[in-house]
Amino acid sequence: MADSDKGNNLGLSLNRRGFIKGCTMVAAAMGLSEAMIPRMVEAAASAKRPPVIWLHFQECTGCTESLLRSSHPDIGRLILEIISLDYHETVMAAAGYQAEKSLHDTLDQYAGKFLCVVEGAIPTKDKGIYCQIGGRPAMEILAEVAPKAAAVIAIGSCASYGGVQAAAPNPTGAVGVRDLVSTTPIINIPGCPPNPVSFMGTVLHYLTFKRLPPTDKLGRPLFAYGRRNHDHCERRAHFDEGRYVEQFGDHGHRNGYCLYKVGCKGPGTFANCPTARFNDVDVWPVSVGHGCIGCTEPNFWDTMTPFYERLPGVKLPGSPVTNVDSAGKTVLGLAAAAVGVHAVVGAVKRIAQCKCSSNSSEEEV
Ligand code: FSX
Ligand code: SF4
Ligand code: F3S
């Protein structure tokens, strides 16, 4: 790549320094050694950018917003430098017939070679009529596109597990991609919205190593979801010493104490928020005084609510359950019990997977 801007199909561009800075930032977040950075930069700078079809279904577009309008300009632009975004309803210039043509041209021309990114849940009730694009249900579009893709990236908790649409009583029968697609490798990048670094890391891994990164049982890349937020939280010492915020605005809150008692679900949430952080001011919910609501976990709208209450029965340091691993398992166990009361059988199944994942991740880290 020359020192000059590479440019991309949206007219945005990144100079070489910014390009390498973005790659380095993502490589660090993935825990890769410095020696891997030149290989990653080389793969990312390849003139042959992989075509991407980005499908939008039931969602708020927050995943796209957080990625492309990231206040880390290098990350936002980097993604547009290294992929060819051939179809993306939010940012593409084409509309109507032209947009549909561009979708089908990419499908014909790059069958088996393009990446499919899915944002949003897929409604299945009443033949999927609750989300239609170009007069076709999301289910039908996914069934046409996903089997032709080299891999599918489900971005956000909606595409991963159904998200808020699937919250009880799930009126549209919303599900995640993995419930419908079995023909193509799928990776889940949950979060509502997810950290752009987790998405970028997955794409860069795919470009560099020609395969998706290793995942847990819920299909989440281990580099981003292998540890609990609680494990790296800057308030962890307060948790261990029994110093808690009792209510927002109190002495403990003003002094950065642990937010567990005001609802933080960090002990039961697998994500990289405390290390990857968000935006160019390096914050994450807990660092600015709000508990984690567990947005990377399956069915968190059912299992992690009420958001501002401590889940009953979780023992704190000083009680018989004194280590955080036990506390995390207890949170997940209670979450499973809660969803059993409120949600459908499918949701219970996914929570069971969540518990397996927690165990498997513990073994791997
Ligand atoms: Fe879902 Fe994405 Fe939450 Fe929104 O579009 S993961 S509702 S932030 O952003 O799909
Ligand atoms: Fe941090 Fe939340 Fe764990 Fe407290 S409970 S240490 S605020 S992650
Ligand atoms: Fe979500 Fe918790 Fe991170 S709410 S953004 S997983 S701190």
XYZ file of C-alpha atoms and ligand atoms in Angstrom:
390
model
C 0.000 0.000 0.000
C 1.337 3.447 -0.828
C 1.638 6.178 1.749
C -1.192 7.954 0.042
C -4.777 7.310 1.032
C -6.252 4.059 -0.164
C -9.768 5.409 -0.372
C -12.912 3.287 -0.312
C -16.346 3.029 -1.820
C -17.798 5.575 0.621
C -15.253 8.258 -0.072
C -13.641 7.915 3.366
C -9.968 7.271 3.618
C -7.199 6.567 6.055
C -3.508 7.297 5.656
C -0.879 4.643 6.306
C -0.189 5.780 9.851
C -3.876 5.642 10.760
C -4.211 2.290 9.014
C -1.376 0.731 11.022
C -2.608 2.389 14.221
C -6.065 0.838 13.744
C -4.599 -2.616 13.041
C -2.281 -2.362 16.051
C -5.110 -1.325 18.341
C -7.213 -4.289 17.243
C -4.288 -6.732 17.438
C -3.621 -5.595 21.013
C -7.294 -6.074 21.914
C -7.053 -9.603 20.488
C -4.001 -10.380 22.597
C -1.849 -11.044 19.506
C 1.893 -10.667 19.745
C 3.635 -7.689 18.148
C 5.180 -10.066 15.639
C 1.712 -10.716 14.184
C 1.044 -7.056 13.405
C 2.933 -6.874 10.047
C 1.124 -10.017 8.866
C -2.213 -8.559 9.891
C -1.452 -5.216 8.221
C -0.402 -7.021 5.050
C -3.612 -9.078 4.972
C -5.742 -6.023 5.693
C -3.990 -3.910 3.052
C -4.494 -6.481 0.296
C -5.952 -4.993 -2.850
C -8.537 -7.808 -2.907
C -11.016 -6.670 -0.343
C -13.641 -9.295 0.570
C -17.133 -8.361 -0.583
C -19.600 -7.983 2.273
C -23.374 -8.232 2.186
C -24.754 -6.594 5.320
C -28.362 -7.529 6.087
C -30.564 -5.464 8.403
C -33.508 -7.102 10.090
C -35.257 -6.409 13.431
C -32.962 -3.965 15.230
C -32.218 -0.350 16.084
C -29.162 0.068 13.799
C -27.084 0.810 16.876
C -24.552 -1.836 15.804
C -23.860 -0.036 12.520
C -23.911 3.343 14.236
C -21.415 2.302 16.880
C -19.134 0.756 14.282
C -19.151 3.261 11.458
C -19.617 6.384 13.551
C -17.131 5.162 16.118
C -15.360 8.069 17.729
C -12.216 6.017 17.188
C -11.971 7.277 13.595
C -9.270 4.759 12.779
C -11.543 1.833 13.621
C -14.564 3.247 11.801
C -12.574 3.968 8.663
C -10.446 0.850 8.854
C -13.483 -1.348 8.392
C -14.359 0.568 5.247
C -10.785 0.212 3.992
C -10.492 -3.536 4.355
C -13.871 -4.755 3.179
C -15.920 -3.946 0.134
C -19.322 -3.058 1.503
C -21.360 -4.063 -1.533
C -24.760 -4.066 0.133
C -25.649 -2.184 3.329
C -29.063 -0.581 3.501
C -28.050 2.158 5.945
C -25.021 3.533 4.141
C -25.362 2.535 0.472
C -26.265 5.192 -2.052
C -28.522 2.869 -4.057
C -32.186 2.415 -3.174
C -35.134 0.305 -4.302
C -34.546 -1.688 -7.495
C -30.868 -0.648 -7.727
C -30.207 -1.828 -4.171
C -31.824 -5.202 -4.809
C -29.829 -5.518 -8.030
C -26.600 -4.852 -6.195
C -27.510 -7.605 -3.701
C -28.148 -10.137 -6.456
C -25.104 -9.102 -8.491
C -22.884 -9.723 -5.449
C -24.575 -13.064 -4.796
C -24.009 -14.184 -8.402
C -20.496 -12.854 -8.753
C -19.052 -13.838 -5.381
C -20.926 -16.986 -4.375
C -18.904 -18.798 -1.714
C -16.514 -15.856 -1.323
C -18.362 -13.003 0.341
C -18.893 -12.377 4.047
C -22.473 -11.985 5.199
C -22.997 -9.712 8.190
C -26.417 -9.942 9.807
C -27.644 -7.157 12.075
C -30.940 -7.732 13.869
C -33.200 -10.621 14.803
C -35.299 -12.634 12.385
C -39.034 -12.977 13.086
C -40.354 -16.469 12.389
C -43.986 -16.213 13.479
C -46.682 -16.067 10.759
C -44.153 -16.928 8.049
C -41.898 -14.076 9.125
C -44.155 -11.266 7.895
C -43.119 -8.886 10.708
C -39.902 -7.824 8.976
C -39.877 -7.503 5.208
C -37.443 -5.846 2.818
C -38.298 -5.368 -0.842
C -41.533 -7.261 -0.127
C -39.717 -10.354 1.123
C -39.593 -11.653 4.719
C -36.211 -11.491 6.464
C -36.325 -15.293 6.836
C -36.485 -15.721 3.078
C -33.641 -13.266 2.426
C -31.428 -14.937 5.026
C -32.203 -18.367 3.563
C -31.129 -17.109 0.147
C -27.969 -15.241 1.192
C -26.416 -17.185 4.107
C -25.829 -20.539 2.332
C -23.897 -18.724 -0.413
C -21.618 -16.864 2.007
C -18.122 -17.983 3.032
C -19.048 -17.118 6.621
C -21.742 -15.270 8.532
C -21.001 -12.689 11.218
C -24.004 -12.055 13.479
C -23.356 -8.566 14.826
C -25.159 -7.525 18.000
C -27.270 -9.413 20.506
C -30.306 -9.266 18.220
C -28.650 -11.219 15.398
C -26.867 -13.453 17.908
C -29.818 -14.440 20.099
C -32.938 -12.461 19.146
C -32.250 -9.451 21.400
C -35.020 -7.205 22.663
C -37.411 -8.509 20.011
C -37.142 -11.992 21.519
C -37.835 -10.761 25.075
C -40.853 -12.479 26.631
C -43.477 -12.838 25.254
C -41.575 -12.565 21.951
C -44.617 -11.569 19.886
C -42.979 -12.023 16.484
C -41.131 -15.269 17.229
C -37.773 -13.488 16.842
C -34.641 -15.648 16.806
C -30.932 -15.263 16.133
C -29.083 -16.390 13.011
C -27.841 -19.640 14.536
C -31.432 -20.795 15.034
C -32.029 -20.699 11.283
C -28.732 -21.225 9.472
C -26.788 -24.484 9.647
C -25.034 -24.533 6.288
C -22.388 -21.861 6.847
C -19.845 -21.069 9.613
C -21.365 -18.448 11.921
C -19.746 -16.283 14.558
C -21.649 -14.220 17.110
C -20.499 -10.751 18.170
C -23.120 -9.986 20.837
C -23.587 -6.748 22.733
C -26.285 -4.136 22.442
C -24.398 -2.726 20.647
C -21.124 -4.680 20.582
C -17.710 -3.089 20.856
C -16.428 -2.198 17.339
C -13.074 -3.700 18.300
C -14.672 -7.155 18.674
C -16.109 -6.965 15.157
C -12.896 -5.593 13.685
C -10.829 -8.264 15.403
C -13.024 -10.968 13.915
C -12.738 -9.542 10.402
C -8.971 -9.037 10.693
C -8.532 -12.575 12.029
C -10.519 -13.897 9.075
C -8.421 -11.920 6.581
C -5.112 -12.859 8.202
C -5.677 -16.532 8.999
C -8.422 -17.339 6.434
C -10.716 -18.677 9.120
C -12.943 -17.385 11.907
C -11.355 -17.058 15.370
C -11.908 -19.742 18.056
C -15.183 -19.369 19.935
C -17.001 -20.473 23.060
C -20.102 -22.659 22.904
C -22.283 -19.662 22.174
C -20.251 -18.907 19.061
C -18.520 -15.833 20.552
C -14.829 -15.220 19.790
C -12.779 -16.066 22.859
C -10.438 -13.124 22.341
C -13.340 -10.807 23.190
C -15.723 -12.951 25.263
C -13.372 -15.343 27.070
C -13.454 -13.458 30.380
C -16.112 -11.871 32.552
C -16.319 -8.104 32.860
C -15.922 -8.680 36.598
C -12.473 -10.216 36.035
C -10.940 -6.964 34.785
C -13.171 -4.387 36.419
C -11.417 -1.417 38.030
C -13.950 -1.598 40.895
C -13.106 -5.231 41.620
C -11.009 -4.457 44.695
C -14.086 -2.799 46.215
C -16.149 -5.927 45.512
C -13.538 -8.133 47.158
C -13.338 -5.855 50.201
C -17.109 -5.545 50.540
C -17.391 -1.857 49.626
C -20.612 -1.349 47.659
C -22.723 1.458 46.269
C -25.995 1.116 48.196
C -27.839 3.664 46.078
C -26.940 5.936 43.176
C -25.460 9.214 44.343
C -24.408 7.993 47.781
C -20.932 8.193 49.312
C -19.900 4.842 47.766
C -21.088 5.901 44.319
C -19.169 9.142 44.505
C -16.078 7.196 45.522
C -16.142 4.541 42.822
C -17.280 1.554 44.930
C -18.577 -1.666 43.416
C -21.988 -1.420 41.692
C -23.082 -4.996 42.380
C -25.813 -4.087 44.845
C -27.333 -1.558 42.432
C -27.644 -4.162 39.738
C -24.275 -4.693 38.073
C -24.309 -8.027 36.211
C -20.555 -7.989 35.543
C -19.954 -11.273 37.428
C -22.214 -13.127 34.979
C -21.259 -11.337 31.768
C -18.606 -12.484 29.327
C -17.211 -9.484 27.433
C -14.138 -7.299 26.994
C -15.677 -3.970 28.022
C -13.201 -3.096 30.829
C -10.202 -3.769 28.583
C -11.375 -2.736 25.087
C -13.486 0.146 26.447
C -15.516 2.460 24.219
C -14.919 5.647 22.291
C -11.841 7.798 22.344
C -12.393 8.735 25.974
C -11.823 5.113 27.037
C -14.953 4.558 29.066
C -17.314 1.644 29.670
C -20.627 1.638 31.570
C -19.103 0.730 34.949
C -16.320 3.330 34.675
C -18.940 6.070 34.425
C -20.978 4.791 37.356
C -23.594 2.471 35.823
C -23.736 -1.269 36.340
C -23.258 -3.684 33.473
C -26.677 -4.964 32.346
C -25.238 -8.109 30.775
C -25.950 -7.135 27.184
C -23.635 -9.778 25.673
C -25.507 -12.673 27.291
C -28.375 -14.606 25.702
C -31.848 -13.302 26.518
C -30.473 -10.640 28.830
C -33.721 -8.675 28.642
C -35.350 -11.566 30.503
C -32.477 -13.017 32.495
C -30.682 -9.863 33.667
C -33.750 -7.850 34.701
C -34.595 -5.950 36.829
C -31.503 -4.074 35.724
C -31.232 -1.990 38.887
C -31.676 -4.795 41.377
C -29.200 -7.284 42.665
C -30.307 -10.739 41.729
C -31.576 -12.365 44.937
C -29.536 -15.054 46.625
C -26.102 -14.079 45.330
C -23.677 -14.235 48.214
C -21.052 -11.541 48.632
C -17.513 -11.712 50.014
C -17.609 -12.550 53.690
C -20.515 -14.942 53.129
C -20.192 -18.698 52.344
C -19.734 -17.936 48.642
C -16.604 -15.845 48.704
C -14.988 -16.045 45.326
C -16.109 -14.312 42.209
C -16.258 -17.450 40.064
C -18.852 -18.875 42.412
C -20.696 -15.574 42.409
C -20.732 -15.575 38.608
C -22.103 -19.104 38.468
C -24.759 -18.211 40.984
C -25.829 -15.235 38.880
C -26.136 -17.432 35.817
C -27.993 -20.110 37.764
C -30.517 -17.584 39.024
C -30.842 -16.108 35.565
C -31.719 -19.544 34.228
C -34.319 -19.980 36.957
C -35.815 -16.563 36.172
C -36.187 -17.263 32.497
C -37.778 -20.597 33.268
C -40.651 -18.698 34.841
C -41.088 -16.125 32.106
C -39.880 -17.398 28.814
C -40.373 -20.124 26.272
C -38.580 -23.444 26.050
C -36.159 -22.172 23.396
C -34.967 -19.439 25.703
C -34.317 -21.937 28.474
C -32.234 -23.975 26.057
C -30.093 -20.947 25.238
C -29.548 -20.138 28.904
C -28.394 -23.723 29.426
C -25.883 -23.129 26.638
C -24.866 -19.933 28.375
C -24.022 -21.885 31.511
C -22.005 -24.394 29.485
C -20.178 -21.550 27.817
C -19.314 -20.004 31.126
C -17.789 -23.247 32.243
C -15.975 -23.829 28.994
C -14.573 -20.325 28.954
C -13.287 -20.733 32.470
C -11.343 -23.766 31.358
C -9.831 -21.954 28.432
C -8.678 -18.796 30.151
Fe -29.760 -5.055 18.439
Fe -28.007 -3.723 16.645
Fe -29.033 -3.652 20.381
Fe -29.449 -2.078 18.509
O -28.720 -2.930 15.297
S -27.945 -5.433 19.524
S -31.072 -3.432 19.380
S -28.031 -1.661 20.112
O -27.985 -2.172 17.490
O -29.131 -5.174 16.684
Fe -17.164 -4.260 38.692
Fe -19.700 -4.885 38.589
Fe -17.932 -6.696 39.386
Fe -18.531 -4.645 40.947
S -19.929 -6.299 40.327
S -16.510 -5.409 40.504
S -18.854 -2.993 39.462
S -18.093 -5.788 37.368
Fe -22.944 -4.466 27.720
Fe -22.154 -4.793 30.193
Fe -20.446 -4.104 28.358
S -24.031 -3.837 29.522
S -21.620 -2.860 26.975
S -21.578 -6.047 28.453
S -20.512 -3.341 30.441
